[in-house]
Structure formats: C-alpha cells, structure tokens
XYZ file of C-alpha atoms in Angstrom:
589
model
C -44.332 -22.981 59.582
C -45.629 -21.513 62.589
C -43.419 -18.332 62.363
C -43.773 -17.911 58.890
C -47.859 -17.678 59.744
C -46.818 -15.555 62.801
C -45.021 -13.094 60.942
C -47.548 -13.117 57.728
C -50.237 -12.052 59.945
C -47.686 -9.713 61.590
C -47.363 -8.108 58.248
C -50.853 -7.925 57.244
C -51.762 -6.017 60.530
C -49.226 -3.813 59.968
C -50.176 -2.936 56.423
C -53.623 -2.602 57.682
C -52.706 0.024 60.337
C -50.570 1.836 57.945
C -53.566 1.891 55.378
C -55.744 2.933 58.105
C -53.737 5.857 59.323
C -53.413 7.369 55.720
C -56.694 6.500 54.250
C -59.381 6.129 57.686
C -62.372 4.609 55.845
C -65.617 5.140 58.267
C -68.140 2.306 58.273
C -71.185 4.459 59.814
C -74.515 3.577 58.251
C -74.923 7.426 57.433
C -72.716 10.299 57.453
C -73.560 12.917 59.671
C -73.474 16.393 58.224
C -73.319 19.747 60.319
C -73.602 22.666 58.222
C -72.642 25.879 60.241
C -73.208 29.336 58.802
C -73.294 32.831 60.524
C -76.707 33.460 58.299
C -76.382 36.717 56.757
C -76.789 35.632 53.322
C -79.501 37.387 51.428
C -82.799 36.055 52.141
C -83.919 36.653 48.782
C -81.517 34.437 47.442
C -80.767 31.875 50.039
C -84.140 31.720 52.196
C -82.841 29.341 54.637
C -78.943 30.678 54.471
C -76.549 28.533 52.235
C -76.344 25.959 55.037
C -80.213 25.376 54.768
C -80.046 25.171 50.951
C -76.951 22.437 50.904
C -78.768 20.640 54.023
C -81.931 20.327 52.107
C -80.007 18.858 49.354
C -77.850 16.768 51.169
C -80.866 15.067 53.242
C -82.109 13.890 49.724
C -79.434 11.391 49.386
C -79.437 8.139 50.932
C -76.019 8.308 52.592
C -76.105 11.300 54.679
C -78.298 13.217 57.252
C -77.640 16.823 57.414
C -78.582 19.369 60.073
C -77.546 22.918 60.670
C -76.347 25.224 63.485
C -75.526 28.919 63.450
C -73.716 31.678 65.605
C -76.500 32.788 67.802
C -77.170 28.782 68.974
C -75.658 27.826 72.482
C -71.990 27.426 72.523
C -72.264 28.746 68.828
C -73.830 25.523 67.833
C -70.137 23.941 68.276
C -70.403 22.131 71.667
C -68.641 19.297 72.186
C -71.779 17.112 72.184
C -72.656 18.430 68.892
C -69.375 18.053 67.176
C -69.198 14.506 68.536
C -72.295 13.748 66.860
C -70.734 15.019 63.662
C -68.557 13.096 60.636
C -68.476 16.091 58.373
C -68.598 19.989 59.331
C -69.276 22.642 56.549
C -68.624 25.961 57.133
C -69.722 29.216 55.650
C -68.645 32.558 56.872
C -68.480 35.729 55.474
C -69.004 39.006 57.973
C -68.933 37.433 61.087
C -65.506 35.849 61.599
C -64.263 37.699 64.475
C -67.547 36.904 66.661
C -66.928 33.219 66.386
C -65.579 32.200 70.228
C -62.124 31.158 70.524
C -63.170 28.054 72.425
C -65.548 26.881 69.622
C -62.947 27.403 67.291
C -60.393 25.125 69.318
C -63.031 22.317 69.715
C -63.356 22.325 65.999
C -59.893 21.700 65.550
C -59.577 19.440 67.937
C -62.241 17.095 66.505
C -60.645 17.523 63.056
C -57.247 16.664 64.108
C -57.587 14.390 66.805
C -60.979 12.590 66.136
C -60.806 12.588 62.382
C -63.921 14.794 61.784
C -63.892 16.015 57.993
C -64.087 20.122 57.625
C -65.389 21.636 54.452
C -64.812 25.484 53.981
C -67.204 27.307 51.613
C -66.001 30.414 49.385
C -65.324 33.480 52.007
C -64.540 30.891 54.660
C -60.671 31.276 53.803
C -61.077 34.008 56.555
C -62.909 31.976 59.191
C -60.820 31.181 62.366
C -61.241 27.258 62.038
C -59.623 27.055 58.556
C -56.879 29.507 59.532
C -55.889 27.515 62.588
C -56.315 24.271 61.008
C -53.953 25.029 58.113
C -51.911 27.671 60.442
C -52.157 30.134 57.387
C -53.709 33.674 56.818
C -56.102 32.314 54.084
C -55.721 35.498 52.251
C -56.133 35.727 48.677
C -54.357 38.303 46.468
C -57.394 40.225 45.774
C -61.305 40.041 45.830
C -63.740 41.830 43.317
C -67.329 41.363 43.234
C -67.842 41.846 39.329
C -70.414 39.436 38.656
C -68.839 38.217 35.731
C -68.948 34.741 34.710
C -66.534 31.848 35.754
C -65.550 28.711 33.591
C -65.030 25.810 35.928
C -62.513 23.023 34.748
C -62.227 19.500 36.218
C -58.301 18.955 36.305
C -58.247 15.752 38.470
C -61.391 13.686 36.903
C -60.345 10.576 38.777
C -60.330 11.929 42.133
C -63.602 11.007 44.200
C -64.444 14.323 44.781
C -64.889 14.865 40.910
C -67.384 11.905 40.489
C -70.323 12.662 38.092
C -68.778 16.213 37.385
C -67.735 17.637 34.263
C -66.635 21.196 33.086
C -69.140 23.765 33.893
C -69.927 27.469 33.958
C -70.946 29.746 36.707
C -72.997 32.765 35.331
C -71.828 35.195 37.887
C -69.673 35.293 40.770
C -66.933 36.611 42.426
C -63.236 36.650 41.580
C -60.330 35.779 43.841
C -57.052 35.967 42.452
C -53.908 33.923 43.147
C -51.660 33.517 45.436
C -53.749 31.891 48.049
C -51.849 31.999 51.084
C -52.390 28.441 52.689
C -49.914 25.475 52.861
C -49.751 23.547 49.179
C -52.762 21.180 49.014
C -52.406 17.441 48.220
C -54.863 17.934 45.403
C -56.236 20.745 43.419
C -59.704 19.019 41.883
C -61.166 21.749 39.968
C -59.628 25.267 38.702
C -61.461 28.045 37.394
C -60.736 30.849 34.870
C -62.035 34.527 34.318
C -62.157 35.314 30.705
C -62.515 39.185 31.160
C -59.097 39.338 33.310
C -57.029 36.257 32.279
C -56.859 35.047 35.792
C -56.616 31.109 36.724
C -57.339 30.051 40.285
C -57.518 26.889 42.192
C -61.269 26.175 43.290
C -61.632 22.868 44.921
C -58.469 21.773 47.380
C -57.734 19.009 49.595
C -55.568 18.582 52.759
C -55.082 16.253 55.329
C -54.475 17.221 58.905
C -53.699 15.024 61.962
C -56.288 12.512 61.803
C -58.804 14.642 59.652
C -59.494 15.662 55.880
C -60.440 19.054 54.931
C -61.454 20.642 51.679
C -61.784 24.103 50.424
C -64.250 25.085 47.636
C -63.644 28.657 46.616
C -66.609 29.023 44.095
C -69.702 30.278 45.508
C -71.020 33.682 46.942
C -73.910 34.728 49.329
C -75.400 37.413 46.402
C -75.727 34.757 43.682
C -77.527 31.222 43.590
C -74.364 29.211 42.911
C -74.973 26.579 45.745
C -78.254 26.089 44.225
C -76.627 24.585 40.978
C -76.523 20.810 40.644
C -72.954 20.820 39.877
C -72.141 22.770 42.983
C -74.378 20.751 45.177
C -72.528 17.611 43.651
C -68.972 18.670 44.332
C -70.280 19.665 48.089
C -71.864 16.110 48.566
C -69.109 14.122 46.832
C -66.483 16.292 49.408
C -68.771 15.038 52.181
C -67.973 11.613 51.298
C -64.219 12.079 50.652
C -63.949 14.250 53.959
C -65.774 11.519 55.968
C -63.495 8.907 54.556
C -65.878 6.809 52.568
C -63.976 7.468 49.588
C -60.255 7.564 48.760
C -58.136 8.975 45.975
C -56.232 6.875 43.448
C -52.153 7.289 44.594
C -51.755 8.375 41.450
C -53.629 11.221 39.831
C -53.383 11.986 36.268
C -54.107 15.548 35.711
C -56.126 16.697 32.831
C -54.685 19.856 31.167
C -57.985 21.875 30.246
C -59.166 25.800 29.809
C -56.477 28.710 29.158
C -53.521 29.122 31.038
C -53.323 32.328 33.213
C -52.264 35.642 31.592
C -52.666 37.478 34.735
C -51.739 37.061 38.416
C -52.129 38.831 41.364
C -54.563 41.546 42.020
C -57.138 41.949 39.539
C -56.467 45.196 39.017
C -53.026 44.826 37.901
C -53.846 42.590 35.126
C -56.490 45.613 33.885
C -53.331 47.792 34.220
C -51.067 45.857 32.179
C -53.589 45.395 29.521
C -54.347 48.912 29.316
C -55.839 50.333 26.182
C -56.654 46.823 24.571
C -59.424 46.491 27.055
C -60.349 49.979 27.263
C -58.896 50.597 30.666
C -57.116 53.226 32.237
C -54.954 53.278 35.375
C -54.980 56.570 37.212
C -54.275 58.326 40.175
C -56.745 60.666 41.622
C -55.551 63.715 43.314
C -58.088 65.871 45.564
C -57.316 69.529 45.063
C -59.295 71.416 48.280
C -58.719 74.461 47.475
C -59.433 74.534 43.889
C -62.507 72.445 44.207
C -61.169 69.924 41.627
C -60.056 66.206 41.145
C -56.826 66.200 39.058
C -56.518 62.584 37.242
C -52.897 61.402 36.396
C -51.785 58.602 34.163
C -49.477 56.122 35.679
C -47.704 55.173 32.669
C -46.254 58.617 32.066
C -47.292 60.585 34.819
C -49.255 62.939 32.843
C -52.591 64.706 33.736
C -55.446 63.211 31.842
C -58.540 65.000 33.275
C -59.962 67.324 35.733
C -63.081 67.178 37.209
C -65.098 70.020 39.108
C -66.587 69.280 42.370
C -68.215 71.317 45.473
C -66.904 73.104 47.710
C -63.654 71.294 49.282
C -63.552 67.875 48.205
C -61.534 66.357 50.975
C -61.271 62.156 50.559
C -62.029 59.632 47.814
C -62.953 56.001 47.768
C -63.116 53.912 44.667
C -65.934 51.461 44.091
C -65.170 47.747 43.876
C -65.263 47.503 40.130
C -62.917 50.326 39.543
C -65.427 52.442 37.602
C -66.356 55.191 40.282
C -64.921 57.610 42.438
C -66.941 58.886 45.438
C -65.619 62.125 46.786
C -66.843 63.607 50.280
C -67.375 67.566 50.039
C -66.525 68.860 53.192
C -67.106 72.426 53.129
C -65.091 75.849 53.232
C -63.124 75.105 56.832
C -60.870 72.711 58.483
C -61.242 70.770 61.199
C -62.868 72.239 64.287
C -63.325 75.250 62.235
C -65.844 74.752 59.470
C -68.675 77.458 59.675
C -70.215 76.738 56.031
C -70.019 72.682 56.049
C -70.888 70.709 52.770
C -73.383 67.690 52.777
C -72.678 66.220 49.617
C -71.019 63.058 48.136
C -69.794 63.796 44.700
C -70.180 60.738 42.353
C -67.541 60.707 39.762
C -67.388 58.298 36.531
C -63.621 57.230 36.009
C -64.376 56.156 32.207
C -65.675 59.455 31.121
C -64.013 61.498 33.909
C -66.959 63.821 34.538
C -69.035 64.291 37.846
C -72.261 61.913 37.341
C -74.332 63.383 40.190
C -73.931 64.796 43.647
C -75.770 62.394 46.544
C -77.752 64.919 48.936
C -76.537 63.191 52.671
C -78.979 65.530 54.460
C -79.235 66.221 57.106
C -76.058 65.096 57.951
C -72.748 67.477 57.467
C -69.264 67.816 57.162
C -68.540 64.158 55.316
C -65.073 63.478 55.779
C -63.526 60.232 56.106
C -64.842 57.588 53.249
C -64.503 53.692 52.568
C -66.274 51.393 50.535
C -67.235 47.600 51.268
C -67.045 44.850 49.267
C -70.577 44.942 48.402
C -70.493 48.695 47.042
C -71.878 50.350 50.252
C -70.054 53.688 50.692
C -69.122 54.429 54.623
C -68.705 58.110 55.255
C -67.666 59.875 58.689
C -69.529 62.824 59.622
C -67.710 64.625 62.465
C -70.146 67.413 63.041
C -72.952 65.008 63.757
C -70.893 62.565 65.586
C -71.907 59.741 63.337
C -70.980 57.182 60.646
C -73.333 56.971 57.601
C -74.213 54.441 55.208
C -74.848 55.628 51.668
C -76.317 53.344 49.026
C -75.120 54.471 45.573
C -77.577 52.781 43.843
C -80.513 54.198 45.425
C -78.425 57.682 46.230
C -79.508 58.223 49.488
C -78.338 57.562 53.150
C -79.653 54.339 54.244
C -78.204 54.121 57.882
C -76.399 56.191 60.623
C -74.448 55.078 63.528
C -73.525 57.502 66.458
C -70.567 57.417 67.631
C -70.903 59.798 70.571
C -67.787 62.182 69.483
C -67.802 64.942 67.419
C -64.133 64.115 66.605
C -65.050 61.237 64.252
C -62.516 61.623 61.529
C -61.466 58.675 59.670
C -62.622 55.202 58.610
C -61.328 51.844 57.994
C -62.560 48.577 57.000
C -61.533 45.011 57.064
C -60.791 43.512 54.205
C -63.818 41.137 54.210
C -65.849 44.207 55.218
C -67.520 42.357 58.552
C -65.895 45.439 60.696
C -65.161 49.109 60.676
C -62.733 51.431 62.765
C -63.238 55.066 63.288
C -60.462 57.292 64.862
C -61.848 60.031 67.060
C -59.648 62.917 67.487
C -61.321 64.208 70.928
C -61.999 60.925 72.591
C -59.895 58.398 74.104
C -61.249 55.681 72.275
C -61.449 54.106 68.809
C -64.780 52.646 67.426
C -65.294 49.368 66.588
C -68.361 48.990 64.066
C -70.329 45.478 63.217
C -71.088 46.450 59.555
C -73.661 43.822 59.437
C -75.492 44.992 62.464
C -74.663 48.534 61.648
C -73.958 49.663 65.344
C -70.901 50.018 67.334
C -69.893 46.882 69.439
C -66.939 48.129 71.110
C -64.637 51.108 71.980
C -60.827 50.577 71.953
C -59.187 52.535 74.754
C -56.418 54.642 73.794
C -54.521 57.489 76.017
C -55.522 60.368 73.495
C -57.336 60.693 70.597
C -56.469 59.109 67.269
C -55.632 60.898 63.675
C -54.661 58.660 60.978
C -55.957 54.935 60.788
C -54.906 52.172 58.520
C -55.486 48.190 58.198
C -53.157 45.869 57.001
C -53.888 43.872 53.987
C -54.604 40.687 56.040
C -56.815 42.410 58.449
C -54.935 41.139 61.397
C -54.036 44.437 62.533
C -54.957 48.022 62.973
C -52.341 51.019 63.070
C -53.507 54.236 64.623
C -51.594 57.485 64.913
C -51.902 59.207 68.268
C -53.625 62.794 67.394
C -51.152 64.430 69.806
C -48.095 62.535 70.425
C -45.264 60.631 68.063
C -47.023 57.521 68.652
C -48.397 54.808 66.771
C -50.969 52.343 68.138
C -50.948 48.769 67.130
C -54.245 47.234 67.693
C -55.061 43.111 67.100
C -58.277 43.255 65.197
C -59.136 39.547 66.638
C -59.529 41.133 70.203
C -59.986 44.678 69.223
C -57.181 45.333 71.842
C -54.212 47.704 71.681
C -51.310 45.325 71.566
C -48.188 47.841 71.187
C -47.175 51.333 71.103
C -44.400 52.290 68.633
C -42.614 55.533 69.385
C -42.276 57.601 66.465
C -40.006 60.170 65.283
C -42.642 62.772 64.307
C -46.098 63.273 65.012
C -48.304 61.346 62.457
C -51.216 62.003 60.191
C -52.521 59.589 57.616
C -51.563 55.896 58.017
C -51.163 53.584 55.354
C -49.719 49.650 55.202
C -48.177 48.953 52.169
C -49.673 45.974 50.004
C -46.944 43.535 50.858
C -47.865 44.477 54.499
C -43.935 44.849 55.266
C -44.180 48.617 56.002
C -46.368 51.090 57.482
C -46.113 54.516 55.872
C -47.087 57.543 58.018
C -47.153 61.223 56.757
C -45.988 63.631 59.101
C -47.421 67.210 58.042
C -44.938 69.525 60.117
C -41.552 68.449 58.863
C -42.846 67.270 55.350
C -41.801 63.378 55.776
C -43.025 59.918 55.175
C -42.141 58.024 58.276
C -41.486 54.042 57.836
C -42.243 51.812 60.457
C -41.492 47.970 59.999
C -44.072 45.423 60.346
C -42.056 42.446 61.562
C -40.087 44.411 64.510
C -42.674 47.147 64.869
C -40.061 50.210 64.945
C -39.650 53.103 62.942
C -37.078 52.601 60.374
C -36.502 55.780 58.579
C -38.159 59.012 57.405
C -38.438 59.887 53.551
C -38.393 63.924 52.828
C -41.288 64.256 50.166
C -42.981 68.030 49.687
C -44.556 70.403 51.893
C -47.354 69.171 54.483
C -47.816 65.445 53.083
C -51.417 64.144 53.729
C -52.859 61.288 51.614
C -51.181 58.242 50.609
C -52.319 55.811 47.974
C -50.529 52.507 46.511
C -50.339 51.149 42.824
C -51.904 48.064 42.193
C -48.768 45.939 41.907
C -47.521 47.618 45.092
C -44.132 48.892 43.891
C -45.258 52.691 44.046
C -46.856 55.154 46.675
C -48.567 58.494 45.869
C -48.121 61.138 48.385
C -50.380 64.453 48.139
C -48.178 67.646 49.563
C -50.822 69.541 50.737
C -48.499 72.483 51.132
C -47.672 72.988 47.747
C -49.130 72.214 44.571
C -47.378 68.592 44.142
C -47.525 64.987 44.432
C -44.665 62.618 45.182
C -44.213 59.177 43.869
C -42.351 56.739 45.953
C -40.418 53.397 44.904
C -41.349 51.260 47.602
C -38.451 48.931 47.190
C -35.863 51.628 47.112
C -37.808 53.914 49.468
C -37.083 57.131 47.570
C -38.948 59.748 45.741
C -38.671 58.913 41.940
C -41.206 61.601 40.460
C -43.356 64.607 41.140
C -46.509 65.553 39.422
C -47.871 69.248 39.561
C -51.539 69.127 40.899
C -53.887 72.099 41.948
C -53.767 74.158 45.143
C -54.365 72.198 48.493
C -53.998 68.514 47.508
C -55.182 66.355 50.456
C -57.096 63.145 49.579
C -55.630 60.478 46.971
C -56.272 57.252 45.491
C -55.072 54.676 42.855
C -58.100 53.420 40.326
C -58.031 51.507 37.424
C -61.150 52.599 35.272
C -63.332 50.401 33.054
C-alpha cells in the first residue's frame, strides 16, 4: 500500500512537471509588459508611437501593467534589469532594425529561451533582429506593397485563447504582405487575411514556442494607418499578452474554421496582377530608356510587342517604379556621359503607366545630372546627382526636392535601398568608399572602405547583402549589410557594369560592357559560374515579377535581350530605340 501511494505521488509529480514544461502558467498578480518601439511612426497617426498607443490601452486592463522603451534609451531600453522585470516584450520595428545593438538582441533571445519571457512581434518586426534570431529565419515575405487597400480578417481558430472575444473584422486601409513567409511552421495560425483586389490570402496571427518562451507574430498593422487604434486589434494584442505570459493555454485539439475565400494568387503582389491581365485593367510591361532618342519604349511581356513610346527630355538614363506600379520616374541626365556632361539636365520625368503618357517633369534645381534612382516603400524618390556630390529626396506628390544629403564625392553614381527602406547605399566612382545613408535621419552614417571606386551595386532580396562592382578591376565586393563591412571579394572574368540579384537570391547578374556578356555569380559559393553572350554593350538589367526572366538593355545596338533564368540562355530579343540603357519591369494599374 505504501509503495502504491509513493508511486501515485511520483506519477502525479511527473505529470505536473511535463505539464509545466509544456504550458508554463505564471502566477504573478499582474503581467508586466514592456512595449519597445524605435519611434519612427508618424506623429499624426500615433502621437506617442505604436508602443504608447498600445500601452495606454493595456494599462486600462486590470491584469496588466505596461511601460515603454525605445532605441535611444540606455542599452536600447533592453538591459538585463529591464528584461528581468518583463513578462512579455512587445516589439515594433520598422526602419532601424540594423541599429539595435547585438548585445541587446542576445539579451532578449536569452530571456525568451531561458527564462520564458514572452515575445510579440508586430507587423514590420518580421525583419527585426530579435524575431529573426529567435526563429532562426530570414523573416522575409514574398512582397510588400503599401497600396492602402482593405483587408478582411478571418478568425480560423476561434477556440484559441488569442481569439477570445474576437469575430471576423475588416481593416479599411493597410499594406499587403504576400506569402510565402520565410519562418518555421507555426504551432497555430489563429487569424488569416484576404485581399479582394489581388486574390492573396495570408497568415495574420501566428504562435511558436521557443525554449521556455512563447512567441506571437501579428502581421496586420501599419505605422501610417490607425490600425492599432482599432478595438479588435487591441483585443488581439491583449489576448496575445495573456497567452505569451502563460496565463492562458490553447486546447490540445483545435478545430479549424473554414472562413473567407481561398487564395487565387500567391507570391509577389505583381504576379497575380500579371496573371489576371486585362480582366483587372492591368498590363505587365518592360520599360526601356533610349538615351540617344530621348524616349521610353514599353513592351508587353505577353508577346514582346511594343505597346507605347513616350518622349522625354534630354537623355533619359535610369528608371524606377512607384510601389503601386502606376508610375515610372525617369532621370533626365543631360546630353553627355559620366565625366563629360557639358549641358546637364535637372529634371525628373513622371510617366503614367496606364495612359502611357508623361504627366509632368519635376524640377530638381539647383541639383543637376540626376542619374541613379530608387523608390522607397513610402513612395519617396531617391536620386543621385553626381555633379553636386549629393543624394536628393523627391516627394512626387509635392513635386519637389524635400531633402539633400551630401556624399562628399562627385562620383556618386548609383543608389540601392534595403527592402524595408531603412538604409540606402551609393556607389562612388571616384572615391574608395561606399556611402551608407540612414533614410529616416537622411544623413550618411557610415562609409564602407573599398580599394577602388565602385560602379554598379545591387541589394539581395532578403536585404542581407550588398554586391558592388569595382570601377576599374574585375572584382565584385560582397558586403554584409548588418555590419556594413566587406565580407569577401569575388574575382570576376570581366570588369563589372550593372549589378542585380535574381529574385530567388541564387545568382548575381553582372553586365559587362566591353565583351557584351552577362556574368553569373553563384550566391551560395560566391564564385563566377559562367558568362552569357547578349547584345553589344549591355547595361541595365530588370526581372519579371515571377522571377523567371531577366531583361537586358544592349546600349551598343538597338535591342534588349530576354534571358530565361532557369536555363540561363537568351530566349528572345526585341528591337528598341537608339542607346537603350535604363530598364525596368512594371505592372501598370
């Protein structure tokens, strides 16, 4: 009898121990919540930031006590002492992911995995260092388009405690992120969302257990829209806090509720628009800038035929597309070439891709010789003006230059942005440095040393690497964008020109003007693999939305080559105007 009692006690203790490991319920009187934000949110939407808005709501609940921290606090607000007093950390990051100290990230991860602190990531936090390190994943989505369209939210696991008191609801305006989402398979997906206009469906609220800690990611939300003021979103966050703190547990068996339309599109947002084509009044096209004719040609991707030509100012050089795909911005360089441009232009052409007409030209004065161009996720246009040793920022809505950032060298030629728009990089032909720009502060924050000047540059789709071609030698610099340091030099077969990374992040394509080839560098091994003959003097490179094709402008002849990226061979050639140079893929609305 005595043995039986002892055995029963041991069994109960063992069961209790297993249950505690599986569901570590905390018994503190109040859940201590730390809301962290970099505080880059627009003050007209979130006067105290997203962290302040949510803290105000959470502090009204009887079982929670919330406080805030930010990047500028001592130890980034994430000291061991601060984290030791935290049961759940809520994180909103957007434009300054790279500025979070590694020591702070390590502390967060340790408190989650070893102590059992809960972690909740909001919206653009998918690129935050702590989230990526906790999940050991890139955190990348297929595409990000701030189109301001409505999203319908569907509660698909209504019995999960995170869904308590929440029914299906609609977000009036938001940003679309499209699947796939590069993270480990979640333990539970509580809410899914659909976008009627594109046919995409995505996971909105997901959970994981990592070590002793629980983690929630809430995709919905945006700093430009008052989404976190919505009662439904505030309830989602509060419920997530309870679950992440171990105060609630999900049933062992959760029944999925089938709700909402099935996905009719996957992958990048543009891909679905291309597939549905004329039914939505859209048109997938390739834009080729004919520098010597002062024109922009537009070609259909369905049959390769020319569908329009737009006359521009003197020497259209480079082109970038607005986030919604409706507008092309073209730099008008002037009549000369680099180092010899006696009559520089000072205009930016704005082309409506639906009407296929130039709407206006934005005067960039006093800045001249606009060349490299990129558009950030908010729609601001970044332009290099090499004669003025500066980068300028253009607001296309206001039709004016709103900022100028000196680089200290007249050779500032190209510009590339990280996918989240937090940093910009410029190549400088006449200086042994690559400029790193904080796009929020709008200033140069670092200069990456290189042996010689740099020609073309390109960012990897995940934003982890910058590839930069040497201006004088057949060398490709590989740069770690976390540290902003050169991590390797790749020996090439030819002197590099333009540099672009394929959408699948497997290859770097480099145009080589002299021999008329595209050189292919393997991303995995960082070695030059092959050269592909194209036309004479290849320049600009662009990719189709589905990532299957590359388009190359051959400036030494009137042509553009189409490459199949699976077979790495030229499958088509189209006739262009004189001096094709800049090139871009677009899906016009």
